[in-house]
Amino acid sequence: MEKNNNSYDQLLSELRLKISAHYPDYEQELVGRSPLELDRRLCELGTVTESDIVTIYNEVTGIPCLDENELVPPEQFPDISQDYLTGNCVLPYDWNEENVTLLISNPYMRSAHYYFFKTYFNLEADFRLVRRSLLERVINIAYTDNDKDEGLSLEGDEDTLRNLASEARVVRLVNEMLTQAIEQEASDIHIEPEASHMSIRFRIDGILRDYLTCPLSDYPAIASRIKLLGGLNIAESRLPQDGRTNFHVGRYDIDIRISTIPIMEGESIVMRILRKDAMAFDLAKLGMSRHCLDRFDKLINIPHGIILVVGPTGSGKTTTLYSVMQQLNNKARKIITVEDPVEYQLPGLCQMQVNAKIGLSFASGLRSIVRQDPDVILVGEIRDRETADIAINAALTGHLVLSTLHTNDAAGAITRLIDMGVESFLVASALFGVLSQRLIRRICSDCEGTGINVNMTGNRCRKCGGSGYKGRTGIYELLMIDDEVRRAVIANSSSAEINKIGVKNGMIPLLEDGMRKVKEKITTQAEIKRTASDM
């Protein structure tokens, strides 16, 4: 229900009081500014997001917020130009012969909008609040002639592309896309041109979700803007490119890795978001059972040997290894890493990044590291026999070595090393433990997995976006390499036989750990089936 008698001055006064209460450090930004300037300035400073502004408007005026998950571009309203809608930040969203629902980004022009539609169209208007940048994009999509996209060239000279990338509308769109991805805790942004449009998707909790569909005419400007941010060649679209940039949101600096590859309709662009402040790197918070955590804690404190963390891409192996490094990191130890790439920089560690262009591989980097008198060595991944041989050598000569392999289970890591050409007796001597893991989605605590907001029956849960899941945790199995396992390795036993020995000696299989989390109502059986169906 909307609140009555909210005059322009009263709205401005209440808005300022509300923002001052939430953000006292920015009181000076409120002095002498119009509402539009205030909104933009606070968002530019990172003081508040557009979502915060809309929430405050809702609290002050009572105007309902529109569920963004259900927002789709409407048909064009007759006899109104796009310039009018964009200039006044208003969009007719739904209408009939008597009423019209107007989307607005701020309430200050509400009376003017009401009388305009009453006078010229004889329609009673009600209002819904949405974020400014989202409203501008929906207006652009709804009022863009898609026929103009035909024959569009996705290449251009560098000056033209730079001009496109520097347009205020494009800058705002890309900034808002990044802000929304960070607010929704996305790990990646996927931008893909198709035959008739461009799609933008966020990977949230390991699953891709649609964020926005734009006219294909926006693609060159958006792609060029992202390339400029990442220090890439904006005129090159035929070769893959990699870059990185930092993005400031509020008090946080976000590290963003950018990758492009040529595809039939242009370039696929993926932006990986590394939010350093969100990473705790605490073994106790990764989701290991007490049984697994106690055994793993003892394992990582051995003075020498190899410990492997295995699983498919995106299973959280790097986070686990960084958590180990954080726990082992002290002045009494020299810890050196060789990674591709260095995703997070940890104080107290010497971190080296692989650079294939100059011949710095895992193997060559590891060979040099051994001469640096380290206590602990982290190798981002064992990819070939040369790296495996050097790692085993280092382990046998008094170093603790941690690394990763891409295998489906813990026992499979042993056969993988032997398949690389490493002698079985060396594997048995150097390897002390293998941790296998997967990431699973947690049941949303707000909607209890239903995807429906319990306080607003029928509406999507805003916390999880209607998916029923929010956040992720891990499921694990830890194979300790004891004497019985070593004998099986030297005898070239199969991974299935080694797995049986591990279970007999206390290993909890990955699937069993997952089903325990189902019983504890941390996740669902469907999620375990999705992530661990190969077990």
Short mmCIF file of C-alpha atoms in Angstrom, two decimals:
data_model
loop_
_atom_site.label_atom_id
_atom_site.label_comp_id
_atom_site.label_asym_id
_atom_site.label_seq_id
_atom_site.Cartn_x
_atom_site.Cartn_y
_atom_site.Cartn_z
CA MET A 1 0.00 0.00 0.00
CA GLU A 2 1.41 3.37 -1.02
CA LYS A 3 1.78 6.08 1.58
CA ASN A 4 -0.17 9.28 1.02
CA ASN A 5 0.83 12.97 0.94
CA ASN A 6 4.46 12.34 0.02
CA SER A 7 5.36 15.68 -1.52
CA TYR A 8 8.56 16.16 -3.48
CA ASP A 9 10.27 17.95 -0.58
CA GLN A 10 9.06 15.40 1.94
CA LEU A 11 10.32 12.51 -0.19
CA LEU A 12 13.70 14.14 -0.60
CA SER A 13 13.93 14.84 3.13
CA GLU A 14 12.95 11.31 4.11
CA LEU A 15 15.33 9.83 1.54
CA ARG A 16 18.23 11.84 2.92
CA LEU A 17 17.41 10.88 6.50
CA LYS A 18 17.16 7.22 5.52
CA ILE A 19 20.49 7.20 3.66
CA SER A 20 22.17 9.18 6.43
CA ALA A 21 21.01 6.61 8.96
CA HIS A 22 22.44 3.75 6.91
CA TYR A 23 25.54 5.50 5.54
CA PRO A 24 26.66 8.29 7.92
CA ASP A 25 30.13 8.54 6.37
CA TYR A 26 28.63 10.04 3.23
CA GLU A 27 26.57 12.84 4.77
CA GLN A 28 28.55 15.43 2.79
CA GLU A 29 27.35 13.83 -0.45
CA LEU A 30 23.73 14.66 0.42
CA VAL A 31 24.16 18.42 0.61
CA GLY A 32 22.79 20.49 -2.25
CA ARG A 33 22.08 17.64 -4.65
CA SER A 34 18.92 16.89 -6.60
CA PRO A 35 17.49 13.38 -6.18
CA LEU A 36 18.78 12.21 -9.57
CA GLU A 37 22.27 13.54 -8.86
CA LEU A 38 22.15 12.01 -5.40
CA ASP A 39 21.18 8.57 -6.69
CA ARG A 40 23.89 8.54 -9.31
CA ARG A 41 26.58 9.99 -7.04
CA LEU A 42 26.03 7.50 -4.23
CA CYS A 43 26.05 4.60 -6.67
CA GLU A 44 29.22 5.88 -8.34
CA LEU A 45 30.95 6.12 -4.96
CA GLY A 46 29.95 2.58 -4.09
CA THR A 47 28.14 3.89 -1.00
CA VAL A 48 24.93 2.16 -1.99
CA THR A 49 23.80 0.04 -4.89
CA GLU A 50 20.80 0.71 -7.08
CA SER A 51 19.03 -2.10 -5.24
CA ASP A 52 19.62 -0.25 -1.96
CA ILE A 53 18.15 2.94 -3.44
CA VAL A 54 15.04 1.11 -4.65
CA THR A 55 14.59 -0.51 -1.23
CA ILE A 56 14.80 2.88 0.47
CA TYR A 57 12.25 4.36 -1.97
CA ASN A 58 9.95 1.45 -1.15
CA GLU A 59 10.31 2.04 2.59
CA VAL A 60 9.70 5.78 2.26
CA THR A 61 6.79 5.73 -0.21
CA GLY A 62 5.24 2.26 0.01
CA ILE A 63 5.43 1.86 -3.79
CA PRO A 64 5.89 -1.89 -4.44
CA CYS A 65 9.08 -3.21 -6.06
CA LEU A 66 8.69 -5.35 -9.17
CA ASP A 67 10.18 -8.86 -9.00
CA GLU A 68 13.11 -8.57 -11.42
CA ASN A 69 13.08 -12.31 -12.08
CA GLU A 70 9.69 -11.89 -13.77
CA LEU A 71 10.52 -8.71 -15.70
CA VAL A 72 10.22 -9.11 -19.46
CA PRO A 73 10.24 -6.36 -22.12
CA PRO A 74 6.61 -5.34 -22.82
CA GLU A 75 5.00 -4.41 -26.11
CA GLN A 76 5.48 -0.84 -27.24
CA PHE A 77 2.92 1.55 -25.76
CA PRO A 78 1.23 3.50 -28.60
CA ASP A 79 2.05 7.14 -29.28
CA ILE A 80 4.97 7.48 -26.87
CA SER A 81 8.55 7.85 -28.06
CA GLN A 82 11.58 6.07 -26.67
CA ASP A 83 13.21 9.46 -26.01
CA TYR A 84 10.34 10.44 -23.71
CA LEU A 85 10.52 7.17 -21.77
CA THR A 86 14.31 7.24 -21.42
CA GLY A 87 14.42 10.92 -20.49
CA ASN A 88 11.76 10.48 -17.79
CA CYS A 89 12.78 7.00 -16.63
CA VAL A 90 9.28 5.56 -16.97
CA LEU A 91 7.90 2.56 -18.87
CA PRO A 92 4.27 1.45 -19.41
CA TYR A 93 4.51 -2.20 -18.43
CA ASP A 94 0.95 -3.50 -18.40
CA TRP A 95 -2.28 -1.82 -19.44
CA ASN A 96 -5.90 -2.22 -20.45
CA GLU A 97 -8.68 0.20 -21.40
CA GLU A 98 -8.82 1.73 -17.92
CA ASN A 99 -5.48 1.24 -16.14
CA VAL A 100 -1.75 1.27 -16.77
CA THR A 101 1.11 -0.03 -14.61
CA LEU A 102 4.16 2.21 -14.88
CA LEU A 103 7.69 1.14 -14.02
CA ILE A 104 9.71 3.95 -12.45
CA SER A 105 13.18 4.15 -10.91
CA ASN A 106 12.40 7.02 -8.53
CA PRO A 107 9.16 8.44 -7.11
CA TYR A 108 9.80 12.16 -7.64
CA MET A 109 8.04 12.35 -11.02
CA ARG A 110 5.15 10.13 -9.94
CA SER A 111 2.56 12.92 -9.92
CA ALA A 112 3.67 14.18 -13.33
CA HIS A 113 3.48 10.67 -14.78
CA TYR A 114 0.05 10.12 -13.24
CA TYR A 115 -1.44 13.29 -14.72
CA PHE A 116 0.24 12.74 -18.10
CA PHE A 117 -1.38 9.35 -18.59
CA LYS A 118 -4.68 10.55 -17.12
CA THR A 119 -4.82 13.63 -19.35
CA TYR A 120 -3.58 12.19 -22.66
CA PHE A 121 -4.74 8.57 -22.45
CA ASN A 122 -7.52 8.66 -19.82
CA LEU A 123 -5.78 5.87 -17.88
CA GLU A 124 -5.49 5.45 -14.14
CA ALA A 125 -1.83 4.76 -13.29
CA ASP A 126 -0.24 2.71 -10.56
CA PHE A 127 3.49 2.27 -10.08
CA ARG A 128 6.22 -0.30 -9.52
CA LEU A 129 9.82 0.46 -8.59
CA VAL A 130 12.79 -1.02 -10.47
CA ARG A 131 16.48 -0.20 -10.66
CA ARG A 132 17.38 2.66 -13.00
CA SER A 133 19.89 0.77 -15.15
CA LEU A 134 17.52 -2.19 -15.50
CA LEU A 135 14.67 0.11 -16.51
CA GLU A 136 16.86 1.81 -19.13
CA ARG A 137 17.84 -1.58 -20.57
CA VAL A 138 14.26 -2.83 -20.74
CA ILE A 139 13.19 0.38 -22.50
CA ASN A 140 16.05 -0.07 -24.96
CA ILE A 141 15.14 -3.70 -25.65
CA ALA A 142 11.40 -3.02 -25.97
CA TYR A 143 11.85 -0.04 -28.32
CA THR A 144 14.76 -1.27 -30.44
CA ASP A 145 13.93 -2.33 -33.97
CA ASN A 146 15.47 -5.82 -34.21
CA ASP A 147 15.40 -5.61 -38.00
CA LYS A 148 18.28 -3.15 -37.73
CA ASP A 149 20.49 -5.96 -36.42
CA GLU A 150 20.50 -7.74 -39.75
CA GLY A 151 23.82 -7.51 -41.50
CA LEU A 152 25.45 -6.05 -38.42
CA SER A 153 29.24 -6.20 -38.51
CA LEU A 154 30.81 -7.34 -35.25
CA GLU A 155 34.19 -5.97 -36.29
CA GLY A 156 35.30 -2.41 -36.78
CA ASP A 157 38.27 -0.10 -36.72
CA GLU A 158 39.82 0.56 -33.34
CA ASP A 159 38.72 4.21 -33.05
CA THR A 160 35.08 3.33 -33.77
CA LEU A 161 35.10 0.53 -31.20
CA ARG A 162 36.71 2.78 -28.59
CA ASN A 163 34.03 5.40 -29.16
CA LEU A 164 31.30 2.78 -28.78
CA ALA A 165 32.90 1.45 -25.60
CA SER A 166 33.10 4.95 -24.09
CA GLU A 167 29.40 5.80 -24.43
CA ALA A 168 27.88 6.56 -21.03
CA ARG A 169 25.04 4.08 -21.60
CA VAL A 170 27.49 1.25 -22.33
CA VAL A 171 29.69 2.11 -19.34
CA ARG A 172 26.64 2.07 -17.05
CA LEU A 173 25.37 -1.20 -18.51
CA VAL A 174 28.68 -3.03 -18.01
CA ASN A 175 29.15 -1.58 -14.52
CA GLU A 176 25.65 -2.60 -13.54
CA MET A 177 26.15 -6.09 -14.96
CA LEU A 178 29.29 -6.51 -12.84
CA THR A 179 27.60 -5.06 -9.75
CA GLN A 180 24.62 -7.39 -10.10
CA ALA A 181 26.87 -10.41 -10.65
CA ILE A 182 28.80 -9.58 -7.49
CA GLU A 183 25.63 -8.94 -5.47
CA GLN A 184 24.19 -12.27 -6.62
CA GLU A 185 27.50 -13.99 -5.72
CA ALA A 186 28.09 -15.20 -9.26
CA SER A 187 31.41 -16.85 -10.01
CA ASP A 188 31.35 -16.17 -13.77
CA ILE A 189 29.62 -13.96 -16.34
CA HIS A 190 29.04 -15.47 -19.81
CA ILE A 191 28.40 -13.12 -22.75
CA GLU A 192 27.43 -14.88 -25.97
CA PRO A 193 26.29 -13.35 -29.28
CA GLU A 194 23.74 -15.44 -31.16
CA ALA A 195 22.10 -15.09 -34.56
CA SER A 196 19.48 -12.53 -33.47
CA HIS A 197 20.48 -11.34 -29.99
CA MET A 198 23.10 -11.37 -27.27
CA SER A 199 22.60 -13.35 -24.07
CA ILE A 200 24.24 -12.65 -20.72
CA ARG A 201 24.25 -15.39 -18.10
CA PHE A 202 25.58 -15.65 -14.54
CA ARG A 203 27.00 -18.83 -13.04
CA ILE A 204 25.60 -18.93 -9.51
CA ASP A 205 26.36 -21.87 -7.22
CA GLY A 206 27.72 -23.76 -10.21
CA ILE A 207 24.59 -23.35 -12.39
CA LEU A 208 24.21 -20.90 -15.30
CA ARG A 209 21.19 -18.59 -15.01
CA ASP A 210 19.86 -16.10 -17.56
CA TYR A 211 20.49 -12.49 -16.57
CA LEU A 212 19.74 -10.40 -19.65
CA THR A 213 18.99 -10.64 -23.35
CA CYS A 214 20.12 -7.64 -25.40
CA PRO A 215 19.78 -6.61 -29.05
CA LEU A 216 22.71 -7.82 -31.10
CA SER A 217 23.41 -4.18 -31.96
CA ASP A 218 24.67 -3.70 -28.37
CA TYR A 219 27.25 -6.47 -28.68
CA PRO A 220 30.20 -4.60 -30.31
CA ALA A 221 30.03 -1.79 -27.72
CA ILE A 222 29.74 -4.15 -24.75
CA ALA A 223 32.49 -6.47 -26.02
CA SER A 224 34.78 -3.50 -26.69
CA ARG A 225 34.10 -2.06 -23.23
CA ILE A 226 35.03 -5.36 -21.56
CA LYS A 227 38.16 -5.70 -23.69
CA LEU A 228 39.27 -2.19 -22.74
CA LEU A 229 38.79 -3.02 -19.06
CA GLY A 230 40.87 -6.17 -19.45
CA GLY A 231 43.67 -4.57 -21.46
CA LEU A 232 42.88 -6.67 -24.56
CA ASN A 233 43.15 -5.75 -28.25
CA ILE A 234 39.67 -4.45 -29.03
CA ALA A 235 40.18 -4.74 -32.80
CA GLU A 236 41.14 -8.45 -32.61
CA SER A 237 38.21 -10.89 -32.73
CA ARG A 238 39.78 -13.85 -34.57
CA LEU A 239 42.09 -15.12 -31.83
CA PRO A 240 41.52 -16.08 -28.17
CA GLN A 241 42.63 -13.45 -25.66
CA ASP A 242 43.07 -13.34 -21.88
CA GLY A 243 43.15 -10.33 -19.57
CA ARG A 244 42.27 -9.15 -16.10
CA THR A 245 40.96 -6.07 -14.33
CA ASN A 246 39.86 -4.85 -10.91
CA PHE A 247 36.36 -3.63 -10.18
CA HIS A 248 35.47 -1.58 -7.11
CA VAL A 249 32.18 -2.28 -5.34
CA GLY A 250 31.61 -0.43 -2.07
CA ARG A 251 34.66 -1.03 0.08
CA TYR A 252 35.78 -4.09 -1.84
CA ASP A 253 38.11 -4.63 -4.77
CA ILE A 254 37.09 -7.49 -7.05
CA ASP A 255 39.62 -9.26 -9.27
CA ILE A 256 38.12 -10.18 -12.66
CA ARG A 257 39.71 -12.56 -15.20
CA ILE A 258 38.55 -12.08 -18.78
CA SER A 259 38.71 -14.72 -21.51
CA THR A 260 37.53 -14.43 -25.13
CA ILE A 261 37.34 -17.03 -27.89
CA PRO A 262 36.11 -16.59 -31.47
CA ILE A 263 32.78 -18.27 -32.30
CA MET A 264 30.51 -18.22 -35.35
CA GLU A 265 28.56 -15.11 -34.30
CA GLY A 266 31.46 -13.11 -32.84
CA GLU A 267 33.27 -13.85 -29.59
CA SER A 268 32.26 -15.71 -26.45
CA ILE A 269 33.37 -13.68 -23.46
CA VAL A 270 33.68 -15.15 -19.97
CA MET A 271 34.50 -13.03 -16.93
CA ARG A 272 35.58 -14.93 -13.80
CA ILE A 273 34.88 -13.04 -10.59
CA LEU A 274 37.30 -13.50 -7.71
CA ARG A 275 35.91 -11.81 -4.64
CA LYS A 276 38.81 -11.97 -2.22
CA ASP A 277 36.92 -10.66 0.80
CA ALA A 278 34.44 -13.55 0.53
CA MET A 279 37.13 -16.24 0.79
CA ALA A 280 37.71 -17.38 4.37
CA PHE A 281 40.19 -20.17 3.47
CA ASP A 282 39.30 -22.07 6.63
CA LEU A 283 39.37 -25.88 6.50
CA ALA A 284 36.76 -26.08 9.24
CA LYS A 285 34.25 -24.17 7.07
CA LEU A 286 34.55 -26.19 3.86
CA GLY A 287 31.98 -28.80 4.86
CA MET A 288 34.19 -31.74 5.86
CA SER A 289 32.75 -34.14 8.42
CA ARG A 290 34.51 -34.21 11.76
CA HIS A 291 35.86 -37.68 10.92
CA CYS A 292 37.36 -36.48 7.63
CA LEU A 293 38.62 -33.17 9.03
CA ASP A 294 40.48 -34.79 11.93
CA ARG A 295 42.23 -37.26 9.61
CA PHE A 296 43.06 -34.57 7.03
CA ASP A 297 44.39 -32.23 9.72
CA LYS A 298 46.86 -34.90 10.83
CA LEU A 299 47.80 -35.60 7.22
CA ILE A 300 48.76 -32.02 6.31
CA ASN A 301 51.07 -31.80 9.31
CA ILE A 302 53.40 -34.56 8.14
CA PRO A 303 56.95 -33.25 7.48
CA HIS A 304 57.30 -34.64 3.96
CA GLY A 305 55.38 -36.52 1.28
CA ILE A 306 52.74 -35.80 -1.36
CA ILE A 307 49.11 -34.97 -0.63
CA LEU A 308 46.74 -34.77 -3.60
CA VAL A 309 43.35 -33.08 -3.90
CA VAL A 310 41.34 -34.49 -6.81
CA GLY A 311 38.04 -33.85 -8.57
CA PRO A 312 36.66 -32.36 -11.79
CA THR A 313 37.06 -28.72 -12.82
CA GLY A 314 35.07 -26.45 -10.52
CA SER A 315 34.99 -28.83 -7.57
CA GLY A 316 36.74 -26.45 -5.16
CA LYS A 317 40.21 -28.01 -5.18
CA THR A 318 42.02 -24.64 -5.22
CA THR A 319 40.00 -23.38 -2.26
CA THR A 320 40.90 -26.50 -0.29
CA LEU A 321 44.60 -26.11 -1.07
CA TYR A 322 44.56 -22.41 -0.17
CA SER A 323 42.87 -23.31 3.12
CA VAL A 324 45.69 -25.77 3.81
CA MET A 325 48.27 -23.10 2.98
CA GLN A 326 46.54 -20.68 5.32
CA GLN A 327 46.67 -23.20 8.15
CA LEU A 328 50.32 -24.11 7.54
CA ASN A 329 51.46 -20.53 6.99
CA ASN A 330 53.74 -19.30 9.77
CA LYS A 331 57.19 -17.75 10.16
CA ALA A 332 58.79 -21.15 10.79
CA ARG A 333 57.92 -22.42 7.28
CA LYS A 334 58.95 -21.36 3.80
CA ILE A 335 55.99 -21.98 1.48
CA ILE A 336 56.35 -21.60 -2.29
CA THR A 337 53.64 -22.18 -4.89
CA VAL A 338 53.62 -22.56 -8.67
CA GLU A 339 50.15 -21.93 -10.09
CA ASP A 340 48.28 -21.32 -13.34
CA PRO A 341 47.02 -18.72 -12.63
CA VAL A 342 47.63 -17.33 -9.15
CA GLU A 343 43.99 -16.80 -8.17
CA TYR A 344 44.49 -15.35 -4.68
CA GLN A 345 47.56 -13.74 -3.20
CA LEU A 346 48.18 -14.85 0.38
CA PRO A 347 50.55 -12.89 2.66
CA GLY A 348 53.59 -14.88 3.72
CA LEU A 349 53.66 -17.13 0.63
CA CYS A 350 56.01 -16.95 -2.34
CA GLN A 351 53.69 -17.47 -5.31
CA MET A 352 54.90 -18.09 -8.86
CA GLN A 353 52.66 -18.00 -11.94
CA VAL A 354 53.18 -20.33 -14.90
CA ASN A 355 53.98 -18.50 -18.14
CA ALA A 356 54.05 -20.80 -21.17
CA LYS A 357 55.11 -17.95 -23.49
CA ILE A 358 58.53 -17.77 -21.86
CA GLY A 359 58.87 -21.48 -21.12
CA LEU A 360 57.92 -21.31 -17.43
CA SER A 361 55.91 -24.51 -16.96
CA PHE A 362 54.89 -26.40 -13.83
CA ALA A 363 57.88 -28.68 -14.30
CA SER A 364 60.50 -25.95 -14.81
CA GLY A 365 59.02 -23.82 -12.04
CA LEU A 366 58.98 -26.76 -9.64
CA ARG A 367 62.57 -27.65 -10.52
CA SER A 368 63.65 -24.13 -9.53
CA ILE A 369 61.51 -24.06 -6.39
CA VAL A 370 63.28 -27.11 -4.96
CA ARG A 371 66.53 -25.10 -4.95
CA GLN A 372 64.86 -22.34 -2.85
CA ASP A 373 64.98 -24.41 0.39
CA PRO A 374 61.18 -24.60 0.86
CA ASP A 375 59.38 -26.53 3.61
CA VAL A 376 56.05 -26.72 1.75
CA ILE A 377 55.49 -26.69 -2.01
CA LEU A 378 52.13 -26.23 -3.74
CA VAL A 379 51.93 -27.29 -7.39
CA GLY A 380 48.73 -26.07 -9.03
CA GLU A 381 48.30 -29.27 -11.05
CA ILE A 382 50.29 -32.37 -11.98
CA ARG A 383 49.72 -32.53 -15.73
CA ASP A 384 52.55 -34.73 -17.03
CA ARG A 385 55.20 -37.24 -16.02
CA GLU A 386 57.96 -34.64 -15.76
CA THR A 387 56.04 -32.62 -13.17
CA ALA A 388 55.04 -35.81 -11.33
CA ASP A 389 58.65 -37.06 -11.20
CA ILE A 390 59.97 -33.75 -9.81
CA ALA A 391 57.14 -33.58 -7.25
CA ILE A 392 57.87 -37.12 -6.06
CA ASN A 393 61.58 -36.36 -5.91
CA ALA A 394 60.85 -33.30 -3.77
CA ALA A 395 58.62 -35.33 -1.45
CA LEU A 396 61.26 -38.05 -1.04
CA THR A 397 63.93 -35.48 -0.20
CA GLY A 398 62.12 -33.90 2.74
CA HIS A 399 59.48 -31.53 1.35
CA LEU A 400 55.72 -31.51 1.86
CA VAL A 401 54.16 -31.27 -1.63
CA LEU A 402 50.50 -30.50 -2.29
CA SER A 403 48.91 -30.66 -5.72
CA THR A 404 45.79 -31.52 -7.72
CA LEU A 405 44.76 -34.10 -10.30
CA HIS A 406 41.64 -34.45 -12.42
CA THR A 407 40.26 -37.85 -11.38
CA ASN A 408 36.79 -39.01 -10.36
CA ASP A 409 37.72 -40.54 -7.00
CA ALA A 410 40.59 -40.76 -4.54
CA ALA A 411 41.81 -44.22 -5.59
CA GLY A 412 41.83 -43.13 -9.22
CA ALA A 413 44.65 -40.66 -8.48
CA ILE A 414 47.03 -43.56 -7.88
CA THR A 415 46.32 -45.25 -11.19
CA ARG A 416 46.47 -41.85 -12.92
CA LEU A 417 50.04 -41.27 -11.68
CA ILE A 418 51.06 -44.77 -12.77
CA ASP A 419 49.44 -44.21 -16.18
CA MET A 420 51.61 -41.09 -16.54
CA GLY A 421 54.64 -43.36 -16.30
CA VAL A 422 55.59 -42.96 -12.63
CA GLU A 423 56.89 -46.20 -11.12
CA SER A 424 54.41 -47.78 -8.69
CA PHE A 425 57.02 -48.14 -5.92
CA LEU A 426 57.73 -44.39 -6.12
CA VAL A 427 54.02 -43.62 -5.86
CA ALA A 428 53.75 -45.93 -2.84
CA SER A 429 56.76 -44.30 -1.17
CA ALA A 430 55.93 -40.64 -1.77
CA LEU A 431 52.09 -40.45 -1.63
CA PHE A 432 50.55 -40.11 1.85
CA GLY A 433 46.94 -39.17 1.15
CA VAL A 434 44.36 -38.29 -1.50
CA LEU A 435 41.31 -36.09 -0.87
CA SER A 436 38.51 -36.33 -3.45
CA GLN A 437 35.77 -33.72 -3.45
CA ARG A 438 32.74 -32.19 -5.16
CA LEU A 439 30.79 -28.98 -4.57
CA ILE A 440 27.07 -29.25 -3.87
CA ARG A 441 24.43 -26.55 -3.51
CA ARG A 442 22.96 -25.90 -0.06
CA ILE A 443 19.22 -25.71 0.54
CA CYS A 444 18.16 -22.05 0.80
CA SER A 445 17.54 -21.17 4.46
CA ASP A 446 14.93 -18.52 3.62
CA CYS A 447 12.55 -20.66 1.57
CA GLU A 448 13.73 -24.07 2.87
CA GLY A 449 14.29 -25.30 -0.67
CA THR A 450 10.83 -24.47 -2.04
CA GLY A 451 11.96 -21.45 -4.07
CA ILE A 452 8.91 -19.57 -2.77
CA ASN A 453 9.08 -16.70 -0.28
CA VAL A 454 7.17 -17.98 2.74
CA ASN A 455 6.10 -14.46 3.70
CA MET A 456 4.77 -13.62 0.22
CA THR A 457 3.04 -16.74 -1.03
CA GLY A 458 3.40 -17.19 -4.77
CA ASN A 459 6.45 -14.96 -5.17
CA ARG A 460 9.93 -16.20 -5.87
CA CYS A 461 12.33 -16.28 -2.97
CA ARG A 462 14.57 -13.24 -3.46
CA LYS A 463 17.54 -14.81 -1.68
CA CYS A 464 17.88 -17.82 -4.01
CA GLY A 465 16.07 -16.44 -7.08
CA GLY A 466 13.52 -19.26 -6.91
CA SER A 467 16.10 -22.04 -7.32
CA GLY A 468 15.65 -23.42 -3.80
CA TYR A 469 19.43 -23.38 -3.27
CA LYS A 470 21.79 -20.72 -1.92
CA GLY A 471 25.50 -21.18 -1.38
CA ARG A 472 27.63 -24.30 -1.70
CA THR A 473 29.48 -26.74 0.50
CA GLY A 474 31.66 -29.75 -0.18
CA ILE A 475 31.40 -33.51 -0.02
CA TYR A 476 34.62 -35.41 0.52
CA GLU A 477 36.37 -38.77 0.69
CA LEU A 478 39.87 -39.10 2.14
CA LEU A 479 42.08 -42.04 1.23
CA MET A 480 44.96 -42.45 3.71
CA ILE A 481 47.91 -44.28 2.17
CA ASP A 482 48.70 -46.85 4.86
CA ASP A 483 50.87 -49.97 4.57
CA GLU A 484 48.05 -52.10 3.17
CA VAL A 485 47.32 -49.55 0.43
CA ARG A 486 51.03 -49.29 -0.36
CA ARG A 487 51.28 -53.05 -0.86
CA ALA A 488 48.30 -52.89 -3.20
CA VAL A 489 49.92 -50.05 -5.18
CA ILE A 490 53.21 -51.94 -5.59
CA ALA A 491 51.20 -54.97 -6.71
CA ASN A 492 49.53 -52.80 -9.39
CA SER A 493 46.07 -53.42 -7.97
CA SER A 494 43.12 -51.70 -9.64
CA SER A 495 41.58 -48.51 -8.29
CA ALA A 496 38.48 -50.51 -7.31
CA GLU A 497 40.58 -52.82 -5.13
CA ILE A 498 42.41 -49.87 -3.56
CA ASN A 499 39.06 -48.20 -2.91
CA LYS A 500 37.80 -51.29 -1.05
CA ILE A 501 40.90 -51.28 1.16
CA GLY A 502 40.39 -47.59 1.89
CA VAL A 503 36.74 -48.11 2.92
CA LYS A 504 37.72 -51.07 5.12
CA ASN A 505 40.30 -48.89 6.86
CA GLY A 506 37.97 -45.98 7.59
CA MET A 507 37.44 -43.99 4.37
CA ILE A 508 33.90 -42.62 3.99
CA PRO A 509 33.03 -42.72 0.27
CA LEU A 510 32.03 -39.49 -1.48
CA LEU A 511 28.47 -40.65 -2.14
CA GLU A 512 27.98 -41.71 1.47
CA ASP A 513 29.20 -38.32 2.70
CA GLY A 514 26.69 -36.71 0.34
CA MET A 515 23.79 -38.81 1.60
CA ARG A 516 24.68 -37.85 5.16
CA LYS A 517 24.29 -34.21 4.18
CA VAL A 518 20.90 -35.06 2.68
CA LYS A 519 19.82 -36.58 6.02
CA GLU A 520 21.07 -33.46 7.80
CA LYS A 521 18.92 -31.36 5.41
CA ILE A 522 21.94 -29.48 4.11
CA THR A 523 21.22 -30.47 0.51
CA THR A 524 18.90 -32.68 -1.53
CA GLN A 525 19.16 -36.13 -3.03
CA ALA A 526 18.68 -34.62 -6.50
CA GLU A 527 21.72 -32.39 -5.95
CA ILE A 528 23.88 -35.34 -4.87
CA LYS A 529 22.74 -37.24 -7.95
CA ARG A 530 23.61 -34.26 -10.15
CA THR A 531 27.13 -33.80 -8.79
CA ALA A 532 28.18 -37.33 -7.84
CA SER A 533 26.29 -39.52 -10.33
CA ASP A 534 29.62 -40.85 -11.63
CA MET A 535 30.45 -42.44 -8.27
#
